[in-house]
C-alpha cells in the first residue's frame, strides 16, 4: 500500500522503515530539513539496533523515501500515520500543538479519500478532535476516516518490537478503514484488536502506566529487601514465574526514565483529573520513582561521607541500554546531582556520549570504559548496557583510589564483588 508517516522520531522512523520492509511504499516526512537531508544521504539521526541496515535496504529498493513536504506525503499515499511528538506542558498535560498543526496541514493537502491514523501517544478523545479538525480545514470535500493505532515499541529494541508485536491495536469510528489497516499489518502475523478510538487511545496510556507501576512496585519491594536482607532479584524471579504476573519489568533500578513513562504518567494523571478521578495510585508510582533516585544518591553520600572534591566514574548515560537517547535519563539526573554536591565526573556510554555532551557540562568523557575507574573514589553504574558486565574489574580495583562501586542496575553478583575486594552496593540486595 502507499503510506506516509509524518514525523521521523524514534516511533515515526522505525514505523516507516518497518512498514517498507514488509513491502509497502512509504514516504517519511519531517519538517526538520537537516534530518531529512541526513536520511536522504544515508545518515542516521538516532541509534537503534538494526535500523540503519533496514533504512539503507528499503531506500535502495525504492520503497522508502524522505521528504519535508506533508503535501507530497499526503497526495502520494492512501493512509497517513501521524507520529509527531506529544511533549508535556509544565502542568503535566500534553502539548497537542504538533498534532494539531500536522492535522491541519494534512487536511489542506487531502485530494481524495484518506485514512488518517494517529500513532503518537495522545489523550483519550484526540481522535474526535483530529476528525473535527480535518472537517474544518480540508480544502476539497473529500471523504476520510480517522483511526488510532498506538505503538508499543521500546527504544533499544524498536525494530525487533515493531517486526514482532504482541498485538496490533486499531481504534476506529466506523468499519470502513478496517480492511485497509488490517492489510497493512497482515505481514506481521500478530493478533489485531479492533476497538473504538477512545479505547485504543486509553490502551496506550493504561499500558505504559501499568509497566511503570510494575517497576515502582519492584523498587518499593527493593526497599523492604534492603531492610531485611532479602534479595530483590530472587523475589522478582519468584514472582515472575507466576504467569499472571510475568518477570518482565520487574528489574529493580535507580528508577525509570526516558521520553515515555514519566511524561505518560503525568498525562494520564491529568486526564483522570479532568474526568474527576484522582489517580492517586499513579501519583504513588511517581513518588516511588523519585524516592528510588534519592535513596541511591543517599547510598553514595552515606558511603563517601563527603562527595565534594571526590572523583566519581559513571558508566552509562542513556536512559536504558541499546539507545543513544539521553532524554529524561536517570543517569544524567544522577550526574547533575553528584555535580551539585561538588563531585568531579568521568563518564562513559557506548552510544550516548555525543548526545550527552549537549546536557552534561564540565565532565571528562572517557572513550574506553575500562579507563573510567582510573583515579576514581567511586564508580557508579547507571545504565544496564551488557558490555559493562565485561568491565575489567581487576584493573578497576588496582586503579581506583578506593574500590567502591554503586550499581544502580544490579549488573554484578554481590558475593563475587566482595570476593574481588570491592565495597559493592546495589539495589535491593
Ligand atoms: C516504553 C514502553 O515499554 C513501550 O511499550 C512504549 O511503546 C514506549 O515506552 C513509548 O511509549 O513510546 P521505552 O521508554 O522506550 O518504552 O523503554 P522501556 O524499556 O519501557 O524502559 C523505560 C524505563 O524503565 C528505562 O529507564 C528502563 O531502564 C526502566 N526499566 C525498565 C526499569 O527500571 N526496570 C525494568 O524492569 C524495566
Coordinates of C-alpha atoms and ligand atoms in Angstrom, one line a residue:
X1 CA 0.0 0.0 0.0
X2 CA 1.0 3.6 -0.4
X3 CA 1.7 5.1 3.1
X4 CA 3.2 8.2 4.6
X5 CA 4.4 8.7 8.1
X6 CA 4.5 12.3 9.4
X7 CA 7.3 12.7 12.0
X8 CA 10.7 10.8 11.9
X9 CA 11.5 10.4 15.6
X10 CA 12.0 7.1 17.2
X11 CA 8.5 5.9 16.5
X12 CA 8.0 7.5 13.1
X13 CA 11.3 6.4 11.5
X14 CA 11.0 2.9 12.8
X15 CA 7.4 2.6 11.7
X16 CA 8.0 3.9 8.2
X17 CA 11.1 1.7 7.8
X18 CA 9.5 -1.5 9.1
X19 CA 6.3 -0.9 7.0
X20 CA 8.6 -0.5 3.9
X21 CA 10.4 -3.7 5.0
X22 CA 7.2 -5.7 4.7
X23 CA 6.6 -4.4 1.2
X24 CA 4.6 -1.1 1.5
X25 CA 5.7 2.1 -0.3
X26 CA 6.4 4.6 2.4
X27 CA 7.2 8.3 2.4
X28 CA 8.6 9.6 5.8
X29 CA 8.0 13.3 6.3
X30 CA 9.6 15.7 8.8
X31 CA 9.8 19.4 9.0
X32 CA 13.5 19.2 10.2
X33 CA 15.3 19.8 6.9
X34 CA 18.7 18.8 8.3
X35 CA 17.3 15.5 9.5
X36 CA 15.7 14.7 6.1
X37 CA 18.9 15.7 4.3
X38 CA 20.8 13.4 6.6
X39 CA 18.4 10.5 5.9
X40 CA 18.5 11.1 2.2
X41 CA 22.3 10.9 2.3
X42 CA 22.1 7.6 4.2
X43 CA 22.9 9.0 7.6
X44 CA 21.0 8.2 10.8
X45 CA 19.7 10.7 13.3
X46 CA 19.3 8.1 16.1
X47 CA 21.0 4.9 17.1
X48 CA 18.6 1.9 17.2
X49 CA 19.9 -1.6 16.6
X50 CA 19.2 -2.9 13.1
X51 CA 17.6 0.3 11.9
X52 CA 20.3 1.7 9.7
X53 CA 20.6 -1.5 7.7
X54 CA 16.8 -1.6 7.1
X55 CA 16.7 2.1 6.1
X56 CA 19.5 1.6 3.6
X57 CA 18.0 -1.6 2.2
X58 CA 14.5 -0.2 1.7
X59 CA 15.7 3.1 0.4
X60 CA 17.8 1.2 -2.2
X61 CA 14.7 -0.9 -3.1
X62 CA 12.8 2.3 -3.8
X63 CA 10.1 1.5 -1.1
X64 CA 11.3 4.1 1.4
X65 CA 11.8 7.8 0.7
X66 CA 12.1 11.0 2.7
X67 CA 10.5 14.4 2.3
X68 CA 10.0 17.7 4.1
X69 CA 6.6 18.2 2.5
X70 CA 3.4 16.9 4.2
X71 CA 1.5 17.7 1.0
X72 CA 3.8 15.4 -1.0
X73 CA 3.3 12.7 1.6
X74 CA -0.5 13.0 1.7
X75 CA -1.0 13.2 -2.1
X76 CA 1.1 10.1 -2.7
X77 CA -0.5 7.9 -0.1
X78 CA -3.8 6.3 0.9
X79 CA -3.0 6.0 4.6
X80 CA -1.2 8.7 6.6
X81 CA 0.3 8.0 10.0
X82 CA 0.9 10.8 12.5
X83 CA 3.9 10.2 14.6
X84 CA 4.9 13.6 15.9
X85 CA 5.9 14.4 19.5
X86 CA 3.4 15.0 22.3
X87 CA 5.6 16.6 24.9
X88 CA 4.5 17.5 28.4
X89 CA 3.3 21.0 29.3
X90 CA 4.5 22.4 32.7
X91 CA 1.3 21.2 34.4
X92 CA 1.8 17.6 33.2
X93 CA -0.9 17.8 30.5
X94 CA 0.0 17.0 26.9
X95 CA 1.1 19.7 24.4
X96 CA -1.1 18.9 21.4
X97 CA 0.2 21.7 19.2
X98 CA 2.3 19.4 16.9
X99 CA -0.6 17.0 16.3
X100 CA -3.0 19.9 15.6
X101 CA -0.6 21.6 13.2
X102 CA 0.1 18.5 11.1
X103 CA -3.6 17.6 11.1
X104 CA -4.3 21.0 9.6
X105 CA -1.6 20.5 7.0
X106 CA -2.8 17.0 6.2
X107 CA -6.4 18.3 5.8
X108 CA -5.4 21.1 3.5
X109 CA -3.5 18.6 1.2
X110 CA -6.1 15.9 1.0
X111 CA -7.3 15.4 -2.6
X112 CA -9.0 12.1 -2.3
X113 CA -10.3 9.6 0.3
X114 CA -7.6 9.2 3.0
X115 CA -7.2 7.3 6.3
X116 CA -5.5 9.4 8.9
X117 CA -4.0 7.2 11.6
X118 CA -2.7 8.6 14.9
X119 CA 0.4 6.7 16.2
X120 CA 1.6 9.3 18.7
X121 CA 0.7 8.8 22.3
X122 CA -2.3 11.1 22.9
X123 CA -5.0 11.7 25.5
X124 CA -8.3 9.9 25.0
X125 CA -10.7 11.7 22.7
X126 CA -7.9 13.0 20.5
X127 CA -9.3 11.1 17.5
X128 CA -12.5 13.1 17.8
X129 CA -10.5 16.3 17.7
X130 CA -8.5 15.2 14.7
X131 CA -11.7 14.3 12.8
X132 CA -13.2 17.7 13.7
X133 CA -10.0 19.5 12.6
X134 CA -9.9 17.7 9.3
X135 CA -13.6 18.6 8.6
X136 CA -12.8 22.2 9.3
X137 CA -9.6 22.5 7.4
X138 CA -10.0 20.3 4.3
X139 CA -10.0 22.3 1.1
X140 CA -11.7 19.6 -1.0
X141 CA -14.9 17.9 0.2
X142 CA -13.1 14.6 0.2
X143 CA -14.1 11.7 2.5
X144 CA -11.8 10.5 5.2
X145 CA -11.5 8.2 8.2
X146 CA -9.6 8.7 11.4
X147 CA -8.1 5.8 13.3
X148 CA -5.9 5.3 16.4
X149 CA -3.1 2.8 16.2
X150 CA -0.9 3.2 19.3
X151 CA 2.6 2.0 19.1
X152 CA 4.2 -0.2 21.8
X153 CA 7.9 -0.4 20.6
X154 CA 10.6 0.2 23.1
X155 CA 13.7 2.2 22.3
X156 CA 16.8 0.0 22.1
X157 CA 14.7 -2.9 20.6
X158 CA 12.4 -0.8 18.4
X159 CA 12.9 -2.8 15.2
X160 CA 12.5 -6.1 16.9
X161 CA 9.4 -4.9 18.7
X162 CA 7.8 -3.5 15.6
X163 CA 8.5 -6.5 13.5
X164 CA 7.3 -9.0 16.2
X165 CA 4.5 -7.2 18.1
X166 CA 2.5 -8.9 20.8
X167 CA -0.6 -7.2 19.4
X168 CA -1.7 -4.5 17.0
X169 CA -4.4 -2.2 18.3
X170 CA -6.6 -0.4 15.8
X171 CA -9.2 2.1 17.0
X172 CA -11.9 3.2 14.6
X173 CA -15.1 5.3 14.4
X174 CA -16.5 3.1 11.6
X175 CA -15.7 -0.2 9.9
X176 CA -14.7 1.5 6.6
X177 CA -10.9 1.8 7.2
X178 CA -10.6 -1.6 8.9
X179 CA -9.8 -3.7 5.8
X180 CA -7.0 -1.4 4.7
X181 CA -5.5 -1.2 8.2
X182 CA -5.6 -5.0 8.5
X183 CA -3.9 -5.3 5.1
X184 CA -1.1 -3.0 6.3
X185 CA -0.4 -5.2 9.3
X186 CA -1.2 -8.6 7.8
X187 CA 2.6 -9.4 7.1
X188 CA 3.3 -9.1 10.9
X189 CA 1.2 -12.2 11.8
X190 CA 0.2 -10.6 15.1
X191 CA -3.3 -10.6 16.7
X192 CA -5.2 -7.5 15.7
X193 CA -7.6 -5.9 18.2
X194 CA -10.1 -3.6 16.7
X195 CA -11.7 -1.2 19.2
X196 CA -13.4 2.2 19.2
X197 CA -10.9 5.1 19.1
X198 CA -11.3 6.2 22.7
X199 CA -10.4 2.7 23.9
X200 CA -7.4 2.4 21.6
X201 CA -6.1 5.7 22.9
X202 CA -6.6 4.6 26.5
X203 CA -4.9 1.2 25.9
X204 CA -1.7 3.1 25.3
X205 CA -1.7 5.3 28.4
X206 CA -3.0 2.4 30.5
X207 CA -0.3 0.0 29.3
X208 CA 2.6 2.4 29.8
X209 CA 1.3 3.4 33.3
X210 CA 0.9 -0.2 34.2
X211 CA 4.5 -1.0 33.2
X212 CA 5.8 2.0 35.2
X213 CA 3.7 0.7 38.1
X214 CA 5.4 -2.7 37.8
X215 CA 8.8 -1.0 38.0
X216 CA 7.8 1.1 41.0
X217 CA 6.3 -1.9 42.7
X218 CA 9.6 -3.9 42.5
X219 CA 11.5 -0.8 43.5
X220 CA 9.3 -0.5 46.6
X221 CA 10.0 -4.2 47.3
X222 CA 13.7 -3.4 47.0
X223 CA 13.4 -1.1 50.0
X224 CA 12.0 -3.9 52.1
X225 CA 14.7 -6.3 50.8
X226 CA 17.4 -3.9 51.8
X227 CA 15.9 -3.6 55.3
X228 CA 15.5 -7.3 55.8
X229 CA 18.5 -8.9 54.0
X230 CA 16.3 -10.4 51.2
X231 CA 17.4 -10.3 47.6
X232 CA 15.1 -8.4 45.2
X233 CA 16.3 -10.4 42.2
X234 CA 15.2 -13.6 43.8
X235 CA 11.9 -12.1 44.8
X236 CA 11.3 -10.8 41.2
X237 CA 12.3 -14.3 39.8
X238 CA 9.9 -16.0 42.2
X239 CA 7.1 -13.6 41.4
X240 CA 7.8 -13.7 37.7
X241 CA 7.3 -17.4 37.5
X242 CA 3.6 -16.9 38.1
X243 CA 2.2 -16.5 34.6
X244 CA -0.3 -14.0 35.9
X245 CA 2.5 -11.7 37.0
X246 CA 5.3 -12.3 34.5
X247 CA 9.0 -11.5 35.0
X248 CA 9.3 -8.6 32.6
X249 CA 9.6 -5.0 34.0
X250 CA 10.5 -6.3 37.5
X251 CA 14.1 -5.3 37.4
X252 CA 14.7 -3.0 40.4
X253 CA 16.7 0.0 39.4
X254 CA 17.6 3.6 40.3
X255 CA 14.3 4.5 38.7
X256 CA 12.7 4.6 35.2
X257 CA 13.2 7.4 32.8
X258 CA 13.0 8.1 29.1
X259 CA 10.7 10.2 27.0
X260 CA 7.7 8.0 27.6
X261 CA 6.9 6.7 31.1
X262 CA 7.5 10.0 33.1
X263 CA 5.5 12.0 30.5
X264 CA 2.7 9.5 30.1
X265 CA 2.2 9.0 33.8
X266 CA 1.8 12.8 34.3
X267 CA -0.5 13.0 31.3
X268 CA -2.7 10.1 32.5
X269 CA -2.9 11.6 36.0
X270 CA -4.1 14.8 34.3
X271 CA -6.5 13.1 32.0
X272 CA -8.0 11.3 35.1
X273 CA -8.2 14.6 36.9
X274 CA -10.1 16.2 34.0
X275 CA -12.8 13.5 34.3
X276 CA -13.0 13.9 38.0
X277 CA -10.9 11.0 39.2
X278 CA -7.9 11.3 41.5
X279 CA -5.5 8.7 40.1
X280 CA -3.6 8.5 43.4
X281 CA -2.1 5.1 42.5
X282 CA -0.1 6.6 39.7
X283 CA 1.0 9.6 41.8
X284 CA 2.5 7.0 44.2
X285 CA 4.2 5.4 41.2
X286 CA 5.9 8.7 40.5
X287 CA 6.7 9.2 44.2
X288 CA 8.4 5.8 44.5
X289 CA 10.4 6.5 41.3
X290 CA 11.7 9.8 42.6
X291 CA 12.4 8.2 46.0
X292 CA 14.5 5.5 44.3
X293 CA 16.9 8.1 42.9
X294 CA 17.1 9.9 46.3
X295 CA 17.9 6.6 48.0
X296 CA 20.6 5.8 45.5
X297 CA 22.2 9.2 46.0
X298 CA 22.0 8.8 49.7
X299 CA 23.8 5.4 49.5
X300 CA 26.6 7.3 47.7
X301 CA 26.8 10.2 50.1
X302 CA 26.5 7.9 53.2
X303 CA 29.4 5.8 52.0
X304 CA 31.7 8.5 50.7
X305 CA 30.7 10.9 53.6
X306 CA 31.9 14.0 51.7
X307 CA 31.2 14.0 47.9
X308 CA 32.7 17.4 47.3
X309 CA 36.1 17.1 45.5
X310 CA 35.8 13.3 45.0
X311 CA 36.2 11.8 41.5
X312 CA 33.3 9.6 40.6
X313 CA 33.2 7.4 37.4
X314 CA 29.8 7.0 35.8
X315 CA 29.1 4.1 33.4
X316 CA 26.0 4.7 31.3
X317 CA 24.4 8.0 30.3
X318 CA 21.5 6.8 28.1
X319 CA 18.1 6.2 29.9
X320 CA 18.4 2.5 29.1
X321 CA 20.7 0.1 27.2
X322 CA 21.0 -0.1 23.4
X323 CA 20.0 3.5 22.7
X324 CA 21.7 6.9 22.4
X325 CA 18.7 8.7 23.9
X326 CA 19.5 10.7 27.0
X327 CA 16.1 12.5 27.3
X328 CA 14.9 12.3 30.9
X329 CA 17.7 9.8 31.6
X330 CA 18.1 8.8 35.3
X331 CA 21.9 8.6 34.5
X332 CA 22.0 12.3 33.5
X333 CA 20.0 13.3 36.6
X334 CA 22.4 11.3 38.7
X335 CA 25.4 13.1 37.2
X336 CA 23.8 16.5 37.7
X337 CA 23.0 15.7 41.4
X338 CA 26.5 14.5 42.0
X339 CA 27.9 17.6 40.4
X340 CA 25.6 19.6 42.6
X341 CA 27.4 18.2 45.5
X342 CA 30.8 19.1 44.0
X343 CA 31.8 15.7 42.5
X344 CA 34.3 15.6 39.6
X345 CA 32.9 13.2 37.0
X346 CA 34.5 10.8 34.5
X347 CA 31.7 9.4 32.3
X348 CA 31.2 6.8 29.5
X349 CA 28.4 5.4 27.4
X350 CA 28.8 3.0 24.5
X351 CA 26.5 5.1 22.2
X352 CA 25.2 8.2 24.0
X353 CA 28.3 10.3 24.5
X354 CA 27.6 12.6 21.6
X355 CA 24.0 13.4 22.8
X356 CA 25.2 13.6 26.4
X357 CA 27.6 16.4 25.5
X358 CA 24.7 18.7 25.0
X359 CA 23.3 18.2 28.5
X360 CA 26.4 17.4 30.6
X361 CA 29.0 20.1 31.1
X362 CA 32.4 20.0 32.9
X363 CA 32.8 16.3 32.9
X364 CA 35.5 14.1 31.4
X365 CA 34.1 11.9 28.6
X366 CA 36.2 8.7 28.6
X367 CA 36.2 6.7 25.4
X368 CA 37.4 3.4 26.9
X369 CA 35.0 2.1 29.6
X370 CA 37.9 0.3 31.3
X371 CA 39.7 3.6 31.8
X372 CA 36.7 5.2 33.6
X373 CA 37.6 3.9 37.1
X374 CA 41.2 5.2 36.9
X375 CA 41.8 7.5 39.8
X376 CA 38.2 7.4 41.0
X377 CA 37.0 7.4 44.6
X378 CA 33.9 5.5 43.4
X379 CA 32.3 4.1 40.3
X380 CA 28.6 4.2 39.6
X381 CA 26.7 2.0 37.1
X382 CA 23.7 4.0 35.8
X383 CA 22.6 2.2 32.6
X384 CA 22.3 -1.6 32.1
X385 CA 24.5 -1.9 29.0
X386 CA 25.6 -5.6 28.6
X387 CA 29.2 -4.6 27.9
X388 CA 29.5 -3.2 31.4
X389 CA 29.4 -6.8 32.7
X390 CA 32.8 -7.2 30.9
X391 CA 34.3 -4.3 32.8
X392 CA 38.0 -5.1 33.7
X393 CA 37.3 -5.3 37.5
X394 CA 40.9 -6.3 38.3
X395 CA 42.1 -3.1 36.7
X396 CA 39.4 -1.1 38.4
X397 CA 40.4 -2.4 41.8
X398 CA 44.1 -1.5 41.2
X399 CA 43.5 2.0 39.7
X400 CA 40.7 3.3 41.9
X401 CA 41.5 5.4 45.0
X402 CA 39.1 3.2 46.9
X403 CA 37.4 0.1 45.3
X404 CA 33.8 1.3 45.8
X405 CA 31.1 0.5 43.2
X406 CA 27.4 1.7 43.3
X407 CA 25.4 -0.4 40.9
X408 CA 22.1 1.2 40.0
X409 CA 21.2 -1.7 37.7
X410 CA 22.3 -4.9 39.6
X411 CA 24.7 -6.0 36.9
X412 CA 27.2 -7.8 39.2
X413 CA 26.9 -10.6 41.8
X414 CA 27.4 -9.1 45.3
X415 CA 29.3 -12.2 46.6
X416 CA 31.7 -12.2 43.7
X417 CA 32.3 -8.4 44.1
X418 CA 33.1 -8.9 47.8
X419 CA 35.5 -11.7 46.9
X420 CA 37.2 -9.4 44.4
X421 CA 37.6 -6.9 47.3
X422 CA 35.0 -4.3 46.3
X423 CA 32.8 -2.3 48.6
X424 CA 29.7 -3.0 46.4
X425 CA 26.3 -1.5 46.9
X426 CA 23.4 -2.3 44.5
X427 CA 19.6 -2.1 44.6
X428 CA 17.6 -4.3 46.9
X429 CA 20.3 -6.9 47.6
Ligands
LIG1 C1 8.2 2.4 26.8 C2 7.3 1.1 26.7 O1 7.9 0.0 27.2 C3 6.9 0.9 25.2 O2 6.0 -0.2 25.2 C4 6.2 2.1 24.7 O3 5.9 1.9 23.3 C5 7.2 3.3 24.8 O4 7.5 3.5 26.2 C6 6.5 4.5 24.3 O5 5.5 4.9 24.8 O6 6.9 5.0 23.2 P1 10.8 2.9 26.4 O7 10.5 4.1 27.2 O8 11.4 3.0 25.1 O9 9.4 2.1 26.1 O10 11.7 1.9 27.2 P2 11.4 0.8 28.4 O11 12.1 -0.4 28.0 O12 10.0 0.7 28.7 O13 12.2 1.4 29.6 C7 11.7 2.6 30.3 C8 12.5 2.9 31.5 O14 12.2 1.9 32.5 C9 14.0 2.8 31.4 O15 14.6 3.9 32.1 C10 14.4 1.5 31.9 O16 15.7 1.4 32.3 C11 13.4 1.4 33.1 N1 13.2 0.0 33.5 C12 12.6 -0.9 32.6 C13 13.4 -0.4 34.8 O17 14.0 0.4 35.6 N2 13.2 -1.7 35.2 C14 12.6 -2.6 34.3 O18 12.3 -3.8 34.8 C15 12.3 -2.2 33.0

